Every structure is written in C-alpha cells, then in structure tokens.
XYZ file of C-alpha atoms in Angstrom:
609
model
C 0.095 -0.294 0.316
C 2.659 2.375 0.908
C 4.818 2.086 -2.462
C 1.075 2.210 -4.297
C 0.978 6.027 -2.458
C 4.486 7.125 -3.564
C 3.582 6.087 -7.216
C 0.183 7.939 -6.700
C 2.688 10.880 -5.145
C 4.863 10.573 -8.017
C 2.200 10.929 -10.781
C 0.948 13.967 -9.062
C 4.514 15.422 -8.811
C 4.897 14.885 -12.890
C 1.731 16.454 -13.629
C 2.538 19.738 -11.192
C 6.071 20.199 -12.539
C 4.990 19.975 -16.524
C 2.533 22.526 -15.293
C 4.915 24.540 -13.433
C 7.543 24.738 -16.135
C 5.842 24.384 -19.453
C 7.274 21.084 -20.151
C 10.721 23.256 -20.858
C 13.823 23.456 -18.434
C 15.946 26.439 -18.863
C 19.131 25.373 -20.091
C 21.310 27.200 -17.653
C 23.265 26.341 -14.316
C 19.727 26.304 -12.054
C 19.138 23.094 -10.258
C 16.087 21.032 -10.992
C 14.959 21.575 -7.434
C 14.141 25.345 -8.091
C 11.849 24.477 -11.435
C 9.327 21.983 -9.712
C 7.173 21.854 -6.622
C 8.538 20.925 -3.116
C 7.756 17.480 -2.246
C 9.681 15.994 0.936
C 9.537 12.688 0.304
C 13.135 12.238 -1.655
C 12.153 8.827 -3.094
C 9.200 10.129 -4.632
C 10.907 12.809 -5.980
C 13.404 10.694 -7.560
C 10.859 8.593 -8.974
C 9.525 11.889 -10.644
C 13.150 13.034 -11.966
C 13.570 9.435 -13.396
C 9.852 10.032 -15.248
C 10.588 13.266 -16.587
C 14.182 12.210 -17.708
C 12.369 9.781 -19.652
C 10.203 12.292 -21.461
C 12.958 14.164 -22.145
C 15.016 11.592 -23.899
C 12.092 10.664 -25.960
C 12.457 14.373 -27.101
C 15.792 14.525 -27.828
C 16.451 17.037 -25.165
C 19.645 15.311 -23.750
C 21.066 17.754 -21.147
C 17.628 18.064 -19.167
C 17.187 14.187 -19.408
C 20.689 13.625 -18.168
C 20.387 16.540 -15.174
C 17.234 14.855 -14.237
C 19.125 11.594 -13.847
C 21.797 13.531 -11.918
C 19.321 14.906 -9.535
C 17.487 11.472 -9.054
C 20.534 9.623 -8.209
C 21.987 12.380 -5.758
C 18.156 12.383 -4.296
C 18.797 8.636 -3.659
C 22.431 8.774 -2.417
C 21.610 8.334 1.335
C 18.725 6.214 1.100
C 19.736 2.255 1.845
C 16.433 0.795 1.340
C 15.757 -1.938 -0.991
C 13.224 0.271 -2.659
C 15.326 3.153 -2.945
C 18.245 0.909 -4.199
C 16.046 -0.585 -6.974
C 14.913 2.878 -8.106
C 18.497 3.841 -8.209
C 19.304 0.881 -10.742
C 16.047 1.816 -12.975
C 17.808 5.366 -13.137
C 21.685 4.153 -14.149
C 19.960 1.685 -16.513
C 18.118 4.937 -18.212
C 21.508 6.852 -17.999
C 23.822 4.543 -19.556
C 21.233 3.835 -22.494
C 21.564 7.521 -23.216
C 25.802 7.072 -22.756
C 25.540 3.749 -24.794
C 23.381 5.824 -27.657
C 25.843 8.222 -28.503
C 28.995 6.110 -28.487
C 30.094 6.653 -25.208
C 30.763 3.265 -24.283
C 33.001 3.640 -21.450
C 30.816 5.586 -19.183
C 27.455 3.869 -20.430
C 29.616 0.344 -19.464
C 30.797 1.926 -15.691
C 26.878 3.046 -14.968
C 25.683 -0.688 -16.350
C 28.479 -2.241 -13.790
C 27.077 -0.310 -10.767
C 23.488 -0.939 -12.137
C 24.464 -4.868 -12.255
C 25.567 -5.034 -8.442
C 22.163 -3.281 -7.245
C 20.096 -5.565 -9.498
C 21.903 -8.637 -8.232
C 21.229 -7.587 -4.855
C 17.826 -6.970 -4.923
C 17.356 -10.094 -7.336
C 15.668 -8.379 -9.928
C 16.356 -10.979 -12.272
C 13.856 -9.756 -15.286
C 15.882 -6.460 -15.385
C 19.320 -8.293 -15.139
C 19.045 -10.548 -17.727
C 17.760 -7.013 -19.830
C 21.042 -5.334 -18.460
C 23.472 -8.379 -19.692
C 21.806 -7.896 -23.413
C 22.757 -4.165 -23.218
C 26.221 -4.745 -21.670
C 26.809 -7.662 -24.199
C 25.680 -5.443 -27.071
C 28.366 -2.838 -26.272
C 31.127 -5.330 -26.884
C 29.076 -6.395 -30.014
C 29.607 -3.025 -31.244
C 33.077 -2.635 -30.707
C 33.764 -6.331 -32.334
C 34.719 -7.908 -29.481
C 32.503 -11.310 -29.692
C 33.970 -13.336 -27.346
C 33.336 -10.765 -24.361
C 29.799 -10.161 -25.759
C 29.537 -13.783 -25.635
C 30.841 -14.147 -21.726
C 28.784 -11.250 -20.862
C 25.510 -12.658 -22.096
C 26.246 -16.479 -21.075
C 25.889 -14.997 -17.361
C 22.393 -15.262 -18.326
C 22.293 -18.730 -17.911
C 22.744 -18.866 -14.626
C 19.329 -16.691 -13.863
C 17.064 -17.717 -16.715
C 15.025 -20.105 -14.672
C 14.373 -17.031 -12.096
C 13.051 -14.867 -14.545
C 9.500 -14.583 -14.626
C 8.819 -11.904 -17.809
C 8.163 -13.831 -20.446
C 9.739 -10.840 -22.766
C 12.504 -10.591 -21.544
C 13.111 -14.128 -21.666
C 12.753 -14.438 -25.312
C 14.765 -11.356 -25.907
C 17.307 -13.476 -24.598
C 17.097 -16.268 -26.190
C 17.184 -14.416 -29.374
C 20.119 -12.887 -28.259
C 21.810 -16.030 -27.661
C 20.719 -18.029 -30.913
C 22.413 -14.848 -32.840
C 25.497 -15.275 -30.965
C 25.466 -19.519 -31.507
C 24.690 -18.860 -35.291
C 27.954 -16.687 -35.839
C 29.845 -19.054 -33.515
C 29.081 -21.573 -36.441
C 27.012 -23.664 -33.891
C 23.634 -24.156 -36.112
C 22.103 -26.618 -34.106
C 22.367 -24.456 -30.379
C 21.031 -21.513 -32.307
C 17.838 -23.458 -33.687
C 17.430 -24.628 -30.048
C 17.167 -21.071 -28.720
C 14.778 -20.144 -31.334
C 12.571 -22.890 -30.625
C 12.456 -21.891 -26.893
C 11.748 -18.282 -28.125
C 8.297 -19.534 -30.305
C 7.248 -22.208 -27.492
C 7.204 -19.141 -25.005
C 5.502 -16.732 -28.277
C 3.003 -19.115 -28.636
C 1.501 -18.245 -25.367
C 2.140 -14.127 -25.413
C 1.380 -13.873 -28.663
C 4.243 -10.760 -28.815
C 3.847 -9.797 -32.630
C 6.847 -7.865 -32.848
C 8.918 -10.561 -31.273
C 7.515 -13.451 -33.518
C 8.567 -10.840 -36.267
C 12.115 -10.972 -34.940
C 12.507 -14.536 -34.471
C 11.213 -15.516 -38.101
C 13.181 -12.674 -39.842
C 16.174 -14.058 -37.859
C 15.482 -17.754 -38.767
C 15.171 -16.624 -42.283
C 18.240 -14.666 -42.216
C 20.364 -17.263 -41.022
C 18.802 -20.250 -43.114
C 19.607 -17.692 -46.498
C 23.206 -17.677 -44.967
C 23.363 -21.258 -45.346
C 21.774 -21.741 -48.250
C 18.555 -22.795 -47.606
C 16.288 -20.759 -49.797
C 13.137 -22.871 -49.336
C 13.500 -22.478 -45.549
C 14.426 -19.429 -45.929
C 11.093 -18.234 -47.714
C 8.840 -20.168 -45.835
C 10.157 -18.216 -42.568
C 10.654 -14.886 -44.226
C 6.904 -14.738 -45.235
C 5.792 -15.359 -41.701
C 8.090 -12.450 -40.574
C 6.399 -10.333 -43.388
C 3.059 -11.737 -41.583
C 3.196 -11.348 -37.791
C 4.809 -7.579 -39.168
C 1.762 -6.851 -41.043
C -0.485 -7.983 -38.091
C 1.231 -6.002 -35.911
C 0.686 -2.626 -38.001
C 4.411 -1.695 -37.312
C 5.474 -0.324 -40.977
C 9.403 -0.570 -40.115
C 9.197 -4.018 -39.706
C 7.220 -5.059 -42.426
C 9.643 -2.479 -44.587
C 12.281 -4.634 -43.205
C 10.679 -8.023 -44.330
C 9.961 -6.883 -47.450
C 13.814 -6.281 -48.092
C 14.697 -9.535 -46.279
C 12.532 -11.338 -48.990
C 13.459 -9.224 -51.927
C 17.684 -10.090 -50.883
C 16.302 -13.533 -50.519
C 15.169 -14.051 -54.079
C 17.703 -11.847 -55.400
C 20.423 -14.663 -54.103
C 18.750 -17.093 -56.155
C 18.850 -14.950 -59.287
C 15.090 -14.626 -59.331
C 15.570 -10.394 -60.241
C 11.529 -10.011 -60.857
C 10.437 -11.167 -57.522
C 12.938 -9.852 -55.778
C 12.506 -6.026 -57.473
C 8.791 -6.287 -56.654
C 9.526 -7.046 -52.894
C 11.862 -4.617 -52.893
C 9.936 -1.815 -54.577
C 6.869 -2.238 -51.609
C 9.369 -1.955 -49.223
C 10.657 0.942 -50.430
C 7.078 2.549 -50.830
C 6.498 2.057 -47.153
C 10.338 3.607 -46.611
C 9.427 6.601 -48.283
C 6.078 6.727 -46.339
C 7.963 6.504 -42.932
C 10.493 9.067 -44.454
C 13.272 6.873 -42.892
C 16.613 7.613 -44.197
C 18.180 4.435 -43.055
C 15.036 2.061 -45.150
C 15.630 4.479 -47.869
C 19.074 3.419 -48.438
C 18.893 -0.376 -47.574
C 16.110 0.175 -50.483
C 17.840 1.813 -53.070
C 20.714 -0.417 -52.431
C 19.265 -3.256 -52.433
C 17.639 -2.535 -55.964
C 20.758 -1.041 -57.144
C 22.137 -4.623 -57.075
C 19.606 -6.160 -59.004
C 19.463 -3.773 -62.028
C 23.345 -4.237 -61.854
C 23.341 -8.366 -61.927
C 20.495 -7.681 -64.964
C 23.079 -5.357 -66.574
C 20.871 -2.582 -66.756
C 23.521 0.150 -65.596
C 21.437 3.080 -65.895
C 18.871 2.202 -63.288
C 21.859 0.714 -61.700
C 23.363 4.066 -61.337
C 20.129 5.618 -59.972
C 19.391 3.468 -57.474
C 22.795 3.874 -56.454
C 23.545 7.643 -56.306
C 19.789 7.506 -54.037
C 21.344 4.999 -51.962
C 24.890 7.496 -51.533
C 22.622 10.582 -50.758
C 20.919 9.034 -47.996
C 24.047 7.738 -47.074
C 25.680 10.933 -46.314
C 21.955 12.185 -45.150
C 22.594 9.474 -42.363
C 26.332 10.168 -41.532
C 25.087 13.906 -41.536
C 22.055 13.247 -38.739
C 24.457 10.742 -36.878
C 27.136 13.877 -36.638
C 24.538 16.508 -35.559
C 23.248 13.963 -32.762
C 26.867 13.749 -31.459
C 27.836 17.183 -31.651
C 24.720 17.800 -29.550
C 25.528 14.882 -27.288
C 29.314 16.268 -27.009
C 27.628 19.579 -26.515
C 25.558 18.118 -23.447
C 29.027 16.387 -21.767
C 30.790 19.550 -22.416
C 27.951 21.568 -20.486
C 27.593 18.868 -17.787
C 31.343 18.570 -17.180
C 31.273 22.655 -16.932
C 28.537 22.300 -14.458
C 30.441 19.752 -12.177
C 33.796 21.382 -12.573
C 32.125 24.752 -11.330
C 30.577 22.330 -8.598
C 33.935 21.169 -7.541
C 35.846 24.443 -7.311
C 33.114 25.814 -4.801
C 33.209 22.790 -2.880
C 36.934 21.480 -2.894
C 38.229 24.976 -3.341
C 40.015 23.490 -6.886
C 42.398 25.733 -8.486
C 42.318 27.735 -11.916
C 44.764 25.646 -13.320
C 42.927 22.700 -12.492
C 39.642 23.825 -13.639
C 41.288 25.148 -16.756
C 42.977 21.435 -17.469
C 39.670 20.239 -17.066
C 37.531 22.437 -19.747
C 40.802 21.899 -22.096
C 40.377 17.937 -22.492
C 36.779 18.399 -22.760
C 36.782 20.451 -25.471
C 39.435 18.046 -26.883
C 37.328 15.603 -26.687
C 34.600 17.338 -28.457
C 37.371 18.610 -31.392
C 38.558 14.958 -31.201
C 35.300 13.478 -32.088
C 34.403 16.165 -34.518
C 37.324 15.406 -36.572
C 36.580 11.682 -36.504
C 32.966 12.156 -37.601
C 34.476 14.473 -40.570
C 36.724 12.057 -41.627
C 33.526 9.520 -41.959
C 31.948 11.665 -44.156
C 35.371 12.003 -46.522
C 35.492 8.264 -46.181
C 31.622 8.005 -47.394
C 32.547 10.688 -50.189
C 35.559 8.732 -51.455
C 33.603 5.282 -51.611
C 30.943 6.697 -53.588
C 33.393 8.405 -56.012
C 35.434 5.425 -55.995
C 32.033 2.933 -56.838
C 30.901 5.454 -59.691
C 34.089 5.509 -61.297
C 34.061 1.613 -61.070
C 29.987 1.374 -62.422
C 31.474 3.942 -65.522
C 34.081 1.339 -66.538
C 31.949 -1.106 -66.224
C 29.419 0.450 -68.767
C 32.299 1.573 -70.840
C 33.668 -2.362 -71.399
C 29.444 -3.428 -71.696
C 29.383 -0.535 -74.757
C 32.661 -1.871 -76.127
C 31.265 -5.372 -76.252
C 28.414 -4.200 -77.772
C 29.950 -2.655 -80.418
C 31.935 -5.174 -80.810
C 28.751 -7.285 -81.424
C 27.041 -5.195 -83.737
C 30.544 -4.966 -86.065
C 30.894 -9.001 -85.852
C 26.865 -9.073 -86.870
C 27.299 -7.055 -89.615
C 30.101 -9.227 -91.059
C 28.075 -12.301 -90.514
C 24.862 -10.109 -92.467
C 27.479 -9.293 -95.489
C 28.596 -12.864 -95.703
C 24.886 -14.389 -95.657
C 23.923 -12.132 -98.235
C 27.002 -12.733 -100.087
C 26.494 -16.502 -99.883
C 22.570 -15.994 -101.186
C 23.799 -14.260 -104.144
C 26.959 -16.433 -105.173
C 24.398 -19.939 -104.814
C 21.823 -18.122 -106.830
C 24.445 -17.265 -109.429
C 25.761 -20.633 -109.339
C 22.391 -22.500 -109.474
C 20.819 -19.980 -112.118
C 23.603 -19.256 -114.069
C 26.201 -21.388 -114.718
C 23.960 -24.252 -113.561
C 21.534 -23.309 -116.426
C 24.488 -23.049 -118.891
C 25.624 -26.415 -118.149
C 22.186 -27.804 -118.401
C 21.480 -26.387 -121.645
C 24.936 -27.650 -123.076
C 23.658 -31.126 -121.933
C 20.233 -30.803 -123.645
C 22.101 -29.597 -127.117
C 24.789 -32.611 -127.017
C 22.496 -35.493 -127.919
C 21.171 -33.574 -130.848
C 25.130 -33.064 -132.109
C 25.121 -37.011 -131.658
C 22.189 -37.495 -133.945
C 22.735 -35.032 -136.546
C 26.286 -36.401 -137.857
C 28.547 -39.627 -138.114
C 30.478 -40.268 -134.955
C 33.605 -42.566 -135.804
C 33.341 -46.060 -133.324
C 36.168 -44.820 -131.181
C 34.609 -41.430 -130.761
C 31.245 -42.733 -129.219
C 33.119 -43.792 -125.816
C 34.430 -40.306 -125.249
C 31.384 -38.803 -126.193
C 29.421 -40.606 -123.652
C 32.571 -40.069 -120.688
C 32.056 -36.291 -121.746
C 28.065 -36.464 -121.214
C 28.931 -38.262 -117.872
C 31.496 -35.858 -116.680
C 28.655 -32.810 -117.476
C 26.227 -34.723 -115.202
C 28.902 -34.913 -112.095
C 29.893 -31.094 -113.073
C 26.193 -30.333 -112.724
C 25.971 -32.272 -109.747
C 28.655 -30.883 -107.840
C 27.826 -27.543 -109.216
C 24.480 -27.981 -107.155
C 26.182 -29.569 -103.997
C 28.251 -26.567 -103.605
C 25.523 -24.004 -104.429
C 23.348 -25.957 -101.833
C 26.486 -25.900 -99.453
C 26.620 -22.004 -99.475
C 23.358 -21.581 -99.160
C 20.903 -24.564 -99.009
C 17.632 -23.812 -101.409
C 15.386 -26.333 -98.781
C 16.600 -24.220 -95.533
C 15.241 -20.765 -97.439
C 12.240 -22.529 -98.278
C 11.350 -24.942 -95.608
C 13.181 -23.687 -92.498
C 15.399 -25.360 -90.027
C 13.858 -28.635 -89.226
C 13.246 -29.511 -93.059
C 16.774 -28.522 -94.275
C 18.508 -30.258 -91.147
C 16.663 -33.408 -91.336
C 17.413 -33.421 -95.300
C 21.030 -33.194 -94.415
C 21.354 -35.472 -91.721
C 19.690 -38.306 -93.954
C 22.404 -38.720 -96.341
C 25.289 -40.040 -93.617
C 24.183 -43.553 -92.534
C 25.583 -42.873 -89.340
C 23.958 -39.616 -88.387
C 20.139 -40.024 -86.551
C 18.273 -36.284 -86.346
C 15.551 -35.840 -83.503
C 13.722 -33.136 -83.193
C 11.041 -31.809 -80.675
C 9.077 -28.498 -80.158
C 7.088 -26.221 -82.604
C 7.517 -26.271 -86.083
C 7.511 -22.931 -86.594
C 10.107 -20.650 -88.688
C 12.484 -18.891 -87.004
C 14.245 -15.945 -87.508
C 16.375 -16.086 -90.947
C 19.740 -15.377 -88.895
C 18.751 -17.673 -86.254
C 18.343 -20.768 -88.561
C 21.261 -20.040 -90.525
C 23.241 -19.922 -87.452
C 21.676 -23.329 -86.327
C 22.071 -25.057 -89.407
C 25.918 -23.865 -90.254
C 26.800 -25.039 -86.717
C 25.063 -28.560 -87.486
C 27.052 -28.517 -90.482
C 30.616 -27.763 -89.258
C 29.969 -30.059 -85.871
C 28.755 -33.269 -88.363
C 31.414 -32.707 -90.603
C 34.145 -32.720 -87.681
C 32.773 -35.563 -86.311
C 32.862 -37.470 -89.420
C 35.974 -36.102 -90.428
C 38.490 -35.905 -87.758
C 36.633 -38.063 -84.671
C 35.780 -41.104 -86.786
C 32.867 -41.264 -85.212
C 30.477 -44.462 -86.158
C 27.513 -42.533 -84.241
C 26.013 -39.177 -84.549
C 22.840 -37.904 -82.557
C 21.843 -34.601 -83.593
C 18.586 -32.986 -81.552
C 16.992 -30.069 -82.125
C 14.880 -28.679 -79.643
C 12.326 -25.496 -80.272
C 10.585 -23.539 -78.210
C 8.709 -20.020 -78.018
C 11.821 -18.101 -76.831
C 14.766 -20.267 -76.907
C 16.314 -22.845 -79.594
C 18.746 -25.654 -78.569
C 21.232 -27.864 -80.742
C 22.938 -30.866 -79.191
C 25.315 -32.650 -81.285
C 26.923 -35.867 -79.771
C 29.391 -38.392 -81.424
C 31.279 -41.966 -80.243
C 34.127 -40.639 -82.020
C 38.147 -39.944 -80.422
C 36.954 -37.156 -77.763
C 40.107 -34.956 -77.204
C 40.940 -32.589 -73.413
C 39.508 -29.364 -73.719
C 42.050 -27.828 -71.402
C 44.950 -29.134 -73.383
C 43.541 -28.763 -76.747
C 42.807 -25.226 -78.296
C 39.606 -24.937 -80.882
C 39.830 -25.177 -84.285
C 38.543 -22.310 -86.415
C 35.304 -24.235 -86.987
C 34.761 -24.207 -83.596
C 36.146 -20.582 -83.048
C 33.937 -19.345 -86.094
C 30.670 -20.803 -84.427
C 31.401 -19.676 -81.048
C 31.727 -15.883 -82.346
C 28.488 -16.668 -84.466
C 26.656 -17.898 -81.276
C 27.648 -14.555 -79.371
C 26.209 -12.036 -81.756
C 22.941 -13.548 -81.225
C 23.581 -13.210 -77.513
C 23.627 -17.150 -77.306
C 25.982 -19.837 -75.749
C 28.029 -22.373 -76.264
C 29.253 -25.622 -74.182
C 31.527 -28.339 -75.377
C 31.982 -31.825 -73.395
C 34.993 -34.379 -74.106
C 37.471 -36.332 -72.830
C 39.878 -38.810 -74.739
C 37.933 -41.614 -75.909
C 34.279 -40.428 -74.604
C 33.253 -38.688 -77.402
C 32.429 -35.121 -77.762
C 28.852 -33.395 -77.336
C 28.543 -29.643 -78.169
C 25.537 -27.620 -77.249
C 24.207 -24.670 -78.907
C 22.014 -22.489 -77.627
C 20.187 -19.103 -78.794
C-alpha cells in the first residue's frame, strides 16, 4: 500500500512539474529543485525526476534528461532501502542507455556495472537479464565477440528465475544470434525453438516477427532458400499483423534479398519496391538507403546500368544524410557532455576549492574530446564521399566495357549479315547462271550426236564427256546447296537439317518442339553450326554414330550434337577455326555454346540461342 501511495504522489508531482515548467527546462545552471514544486519525500522526487528524464529523452532533450537522472541519483545517495536501491538501478540503466546510444561506451559500461550490483542484490532477475543484453551489445558494437558472449552467458545462471516472458524471449533471440555466428547452428535453432514456445503463449507480434526474420536470415546464409522463404514470409505476416511499418519494410527487403541471391530478379524487384514505398511513407533515411542499395544490386545483375546508377546515387545520398544526422546528434551529445562537465567543474571548484589551473585543464580536456570527435566524424564523411566516388568510377568503367562489347557484337553481326547475303547471291548465280548453262549444253549434245556421223572410237569419249558433264552439274548443285541450302530458305530449319542428316548413314536426327519458322539469322546460325559439327565428327573424330537433337521453343532454340568418336581434352587442346567461328556467331545472337569431351569418350556440343 505504501508503494502505491508513493507512485500516486510521483504521478501528481509529474503533473505539477509540467504545469509549473511548461514542459521546458531552461538551459542554464539552475538546479532542477528550483523548477519544480516541493515534495519532501526524496524517493518520490527521484521517481518523478526519472520519469521526466525519460520524457525529455524521447524529445531528444539530452541535457535536461541527464540532469534529471543526476538529480534523482543525488536524492537517493543517502537512502539505502531496498526500494530506493531498486529505483537507483533503474535510473542507472536509463542514464547508461543515453551514453550507449551516443557511442560513449566507457561511461555506459561503468553505469551498467553499478546497476548490475544493485539488481543482483535486489534479485531483480527480469531487469538483470535485460541488462546483460545491453552490456553484451557494447562489446558486440566494438567487434569483441568473445567478451559479448561471456556477458550474455551470465544469463544462463538466472534464466530459470526470470518471470518476464518478453525478457526471456529477448534473451533467447540474443543467444541464438551468438550461437549462429559462432557456427553452432544446432544450438542457434534450439534457442529459436525455446523463444517460439513462449511466443505461442504471449503472441507478441513484434518478437514473432524478429524470431522468424532471424530464422529466415540464418537459413539464407546457409543457402537453405526454401526454408528461408517460409520463415521470411511468416516474419512479414506477423509484421503486417502488428501494423509496425518499419518491421514490414524490413521483412519485405529481406524477402527481396532472398530472391536476389536465387537470381529471381523479378520477384526480388517486386518485394524491394514494396519495401521502398513504405520507406518513403516513413521517411526513414536508413530504410530508404537499404531499399535503394538492394535495388541497385538487382539492376546491376540484370546489366541495366542506367537504373543501377540511379538507385546507387539515391542510396549514397541517404548514406550521406544518415552520417550527417549522426554527426549532428553526436555534436549535440558532446555539447551536453561539455555543459555537464563545465557544471560539475564549477561545483567541484566551489566545494573542494580547486585551483584555476585544474579547472582550465578539465575544460581543455573536455574541449579536446569534443574537437577530436568532430574530426573523426568529418573523417567518416570524407570516407563516405571517397567510397561513393570510387564506386561511381567503377560503374562507369563497367559501362564503357559493356558498350565496347556491344560495339564488337554489332560489327561482327554486320560481317555475318554481309557474308550471308554474299553466300545467297553466289549460290543463286551458280545455280541459275552457270548451272543453267551447263544444263543447256547437256540438252544440245545429243542433238550433235544424232545429226552427224561419229566414229566408233569417238562414241566412248562422247559418252564419257556427257557423264563428266552430269557430274559437274551435280557438283555445282552440291556446292550451291552448301553455300546457301535452298531447303533452308523455303522450308525452314527442321526440314533442311533433316535432309542434311539423312545423307550420312551414321547420323540420327531428333526434333522436339513447335515447328515454327525462326528468324532468318538464327536458322542460318543453327544450320551452319550443325553442318560444321557433323563434318568434324565424321572427318576428325572418326565417329560411327552421331546423334543430332534440335529443341525449338517459343523463346529459345537448342542444338545438341553427340558423337562416339575419339574425343579430346578441351583443357589442353585449343579450339579449331570451325569451333571458334561457331562461338563467335553464337555470341552475336546473345547465345552460348558449351563443349564436353574427353579422350576415348566422344564429344558433346550444345548451342543455345
């Protein structure tokens, strides 16, 4: 009952304090006592100052918050009751958190150590296990993973005495992360399992989101993509149920990265853009930087350099904004520390009669710390700018190389187009011009024979001449067909390849897919590749069996030729002119050619466009 009365008095005091001060503490050396109504009970006043300090901290009024915490601690300095010591531990925790947020880890850790003693004596295990998480985080931020692990391991000794279920879940989440990055994946999974058992009772949506978010992240880092997708989608569903837009944005970006690592760029882009939209609504510089950065990687992987540059510029803009904001906060905090240090120096000067020299030394040291911090922050800004410039130059060089490759492909394509046009003209001239003339000679020769007298000895030579003329006409047609097959122009790739493979008895042709005409360039490329590869198998590999497979789909064509010839080692044997020509032709159509061979095991070549 006494405790309840004290809390009621504290609440009344807070209301009176706000009314008296207008919620605005002056920034001079006046004490807090002069700004608030008089309350005789020091414990009640301390509780009130602590509550007001929390309120000012939320408003980023750091000087007022720290001043209130110090006043509260001063009020409790002579009170050794259990309630007062418990309240003192809470104030130390709050004050330590302020210093930790602004990277003054040494001061924060000293405050936490004092709070640990008080909480241990009071057997306040719920706050104690929360404190171990904060202490461990200090070492984690400074990359001292072993010390972080030692601090959080203290929680094992008291976890069975903790009654706050939310605090237990936070501990298990922290332990799971430590085990995972210590490569103890089974223990990490066990801690997540314990956390979920508690969350099945409490249904804390934020913690459910956090657990499944971490499980998805850990599964993704182990390349267990199917499990990761299940966990990430659960994290998203709990975030949406809680209505916490920051959690929703994090979950969407996490799903986007998952699909990015699987090279599913369309799904990745969809989730990332949803996350970007929420980040824009929240105006969160951190989330905006992450979203634009993730999208830049997707467009870079797609070779869409213009969009990649645009997203990277946006990401770097918010990176600079974040550093600038962090710089301003640190400068504000340094100003608070400086003012407090100056105030404490004045008090010590009055109480202990410090000399003027000692006072100046203290101020100088505080000022040097502030200037050093400013230099460090400015250095960080310079590093961000240098990194941004370097990344932009690297992307520019990549774009130049890409343009050069495109230029080479265009030139090669122009050469191939000219070659195909010349082949068509030459084949037509041979077939229609010279072929027609030879056919006319053959038609007129029998008339010469029937219109005159040929001696017996000349008859055989006459017949031989006609035979040679037939062979010449046949060879002419074969050459013309090889230069530009007429069946390819009239009937398409399937019919022309079937005709060509029908001639050699050792060649088998198999066709799968839609029998639709393809682009003229693609048909000529596939036909000439098949012609060259079959001739190589017959002439050089001494193959007795050759399988030709053509697969034709809506958006791709695949040619596979396998033989049982001698084979060779691709690592030690360079490509001949024929294979090199095929590779170059395939590149011009944005296709690829793969070759598998080994001595005595034949050869398989796949061409896909």
